[in-house]
Protein backbone atom coordinates (compact mmCIF):
# COMPACT_ATOMS: atom_id res chain seq x y z
CA UNK A 1 50.22 235.60 193.63
CA UNK A 2 49.12 237.59 196.69
CA UNK A 3 51.17 235.32 198.97
CA UNK A 4 54.27 236.02 196.88
CA UNK A 5 53.70 239.79 197.13
CA UNK A 6 53.29 239.51 200.91
CA UNK A 7 56.42 237.41 201.27
CA UNK A 8 58.47 239.84 199.14
CA UNK A 9 57.11 242.74 201.17
CA UNK A 10 57.99 240.97 204.43
CA UNK A 11 61.51 240.21 203.18
CA UNK A 12 61.94 243.81 202.05
CA UNK A 13 60.77 245.14 205.43
CA UNK A 14 63.11 242.79 207.30
CA UNK A 15 66.06 243.87 205.15
CA UNK A 16 65.11 247.52 205.65
CA UNK A 17 64.90 247.04 209.43
CA UNK A 18 68.29 245.26 209.53
CA UNK A 19 69.94 248.01 207.48
CA UNK A 20 68.41 250.71 209.69
CA UNK A 21 69.53 248.85 212.81
CA UNK A 22 73.09 248.51 211.45
CA UNK A 23 73.16 252.19 210.53
CA UNK A 24 72.09 253.38 213.98
CA UNK A 25 74.44 251.00 215.83
CA UNK A 26 77.51 251.41 213.59
CA UNK A 27 79.34 253.60 216.12
CA UNK A 28 78.44 251.69 219.27
CA UNK A 29 81.91 250.13 219.52
CA UNK A 30 83.65 253.53 219.28
CA UNK A 31 84.47 253.89 223.00
CA UNK A 32 85.36 250.21 223.30
CA UNK A 33 87.95 250.60 220.53
CA UNK A 34 89.38 253.67 222.31
CA UNK A 35 89.45 251.78 225.65
CA UNK A 36 87.23 254.40 227.33
CA UNK A 37 84.61 253.49 229.94
CA UNK A 38 81.14 253.98 228.48
CA UNK A 39 77.52 253.26 229.27
CA UNK A 40 75.91 250.60 227.12
CA UNK A 41 73.62 252.28 224.56
CA UNK A 42 70.22 251.18 223.30
CA UNK A 43 69.69 250.64 219.56
CA UNK A 44 68.22 253.70 217.77
CA UNK A 45 68.39 255.82 220.96
CA UNK A 46 71.90 255.55 222.33
CA UNK A 47 71.83 256.67 225.95
CA UNK A 48 68.98 259.15 225.35
CA UNK A 49 65.89 257.13 226.31
CA UNK A 50 64.95 259.35 229.28
CA UNK A 51 65.55 262.49 227.19
CA UNK A 52 63.23 261.32 224.43
CA UNK A 53 60.60 260.25 226.96
CA UNK A 54 60.96 263.71 228.56
CA UNK A 55 61.60 262.23 232.00
CA UNK A 56 64.79 264.31 232.37
CA UNK A 57 66.07 267.53 230.94
CA UNK A 58 69.61 267.66 229.54
CA UNK A 59 71.28 268.62 232.83
CA UNK A 60 69.53 265.91 234.88
CA UNK A 61 70.26 263.38 232.16
CA UNK A 62 73.97 264.23 232.19
CA UNK A 63 74.02 264.35 236.01
CA UNK A 64 72.60 260.84 236.17
CA UNK A 65 75.52 259.44 234.17
CA UNK A 66 78.02 261.75 235.88
CA UNK A 67 77.18 260.41 239.33
CA UNK A 68 77.13 256.74 238.28
CA UNK A 69 80.88 256.46 237.72
CA UNK A 70 84.11 257.47 239.42
CA UNK A 71 86.11 257.49 236.17
CA UNK A 72 87.93 260.68 235.17
CA UNK A 73 86.09 260.60 231.84
CA UNK A 74 83.49 258.44 230.16
CA UNK A 75 81.68 257.99 226.89
CA UNK A 76 78.02 258.32 225.99
CA UNK A 77 76.06 258.03 222.79
CA UNK A 78 73.66 260.76 221.74
CA UNK A 79 71.57 258.61 219.40
CA UNK A 80 74.50 257.24 217.36
CA UNK A 81 77.10 259.98 217.93
CA UNK A 82 79.82 259.33 220.53
CA UNK A 83 80.13 262.01 223.22
CA UNK A 84 83.06 262.31 225.66
CA UNK A 85 82.33 263.64 229.15
CA UNK A 86 85.34 264.73 231.19
CA UNK A 87 84.99 264.91 234.99
CA UNK A 88 88.55 265.53 236.17
CA UNK A 89 89.29 269.29 236.47
CA UNK A 90 92.97 268.78 235.54
CA UNK A 91 92.02 267.03 232.31
CA UNK A 92 89.40 269.69 231.55
CA UNK A 93 92.01 272.42 232.05
CA UNK A 94 94.48 270.58 229.83
CA UNK A 95 91.90 270.18 227.06
CA UNK A 96 90.76 273.80 227.23
CA UNK A 97 94.28 275.22 227.30
CA UNK A 98 96.75 272.89 225.61
CA UNK A 99 94.65 270.62 223.38
CA UNK A 100 91.86 273.02 222.44
CA UNK A 101 92.96 273.05 218.81
CA UNK A 102 91.86 269.40 218.56
CA UNK A 103 88.35 270.09 219.93
CA UNK A 104 87.25 273.33 218.26
CA UNK A 105 84.90 271.76 215.65
CA UNK A 106 82.25 270.52 218.03
CA UNK A 107 78.55 270.34 217.26
CA UNK A 108 76.47 273.23 218.51
CA UNK A 109 73.02 274.41 217.57
CA UNK A 110 73.19 277.90 216.15
CA UNK A 111 70.31 279.91 214.76
CA UNK A 112 71.70 281.86 211.86
CA UNK A 113 68.69 284.19 211.84
CA UNK A 114 70.17 285.71 215.01
CA UNK A 115 73.00 288.07 213.97
CA UNK A 116 74.99 287.76 217.23
CA UNK A 117 75.13 284.05 218.16
CA UNK A 118 76.94 282.70 215.07
CA UNK A 119 79.70 285.26 215.69
CA UNK A 120 80.45 284.07 219.24
CA UNK A 121 83.75 282.23 219.44
CA UNK A 122 82.17 279.30 221.28
CA UNK A 123 79.88 278.51 218.33
CA UNK A 124 82.31 279.12 215.47
CA UNK A 125 83.71 276.38 213.30
CA UNK A 126 87.07 276.23 211.55
CA UNK A 127 88.52 278.31 209.72
CA UNK A 128 86.63 281.31 211.15
CA UNK A 129 87.36 280.09 214.69
CA UNK A 130 91.10 279.98 214.04
CA UNK A 131 91.11 283.55 212.70
CA UNK A 132 89.21 284.92 215.72
CA UNK A 133 91.35 282.95 218.19
CA UNK A 134 94.57 284.32 216.70
CA UNK A 135 93.16 287.84 217.19
CA UNK A 136 91.83 287.18 220.70
CA UNK A 137 94.78 285.25 222.19
CA UNK A 138 97.09 288.27 222.61
CA UNK A 139 94.41 290.02 224.68
CA UNK A 140 94.64 287.35 227.38
CA UNK A 141 98.41 286.81 227.50
CA UNK A 142 100.39 287.78 230.59
CA UNK A 143 102.75 289.92 228.52
CA UNK A 144 100.23 292.76 228.12
């Protein structure tokens, strides 16, 4: 009887581990499908091992990957979320000027207890971002 309980428990734990592994690695073929150069991620951590071990801060972590490739852009995984890093200034300019409407809903940590930060255009999400941008765009046009 006890052996059966142990075997069922072991089977349940193995199934739980496999499901957790599949969940955390479900996006790891994202950059491969898009034909973008990427750094091979670790299960459960993505490319963030040195961040979680506190060996690097965010800027050193990003700089490490930035200097390891000569590609114009590359992909990383922050745990299981794909992250695109663009190095080429021409592509950055194109994204920020022409294609910005495709990139406005990006993740950002905002403390809503602070009354100012959530109202900054950089941290806004759609549809509030679109309303503010339509009001702000005429200020920066050359016609004024």
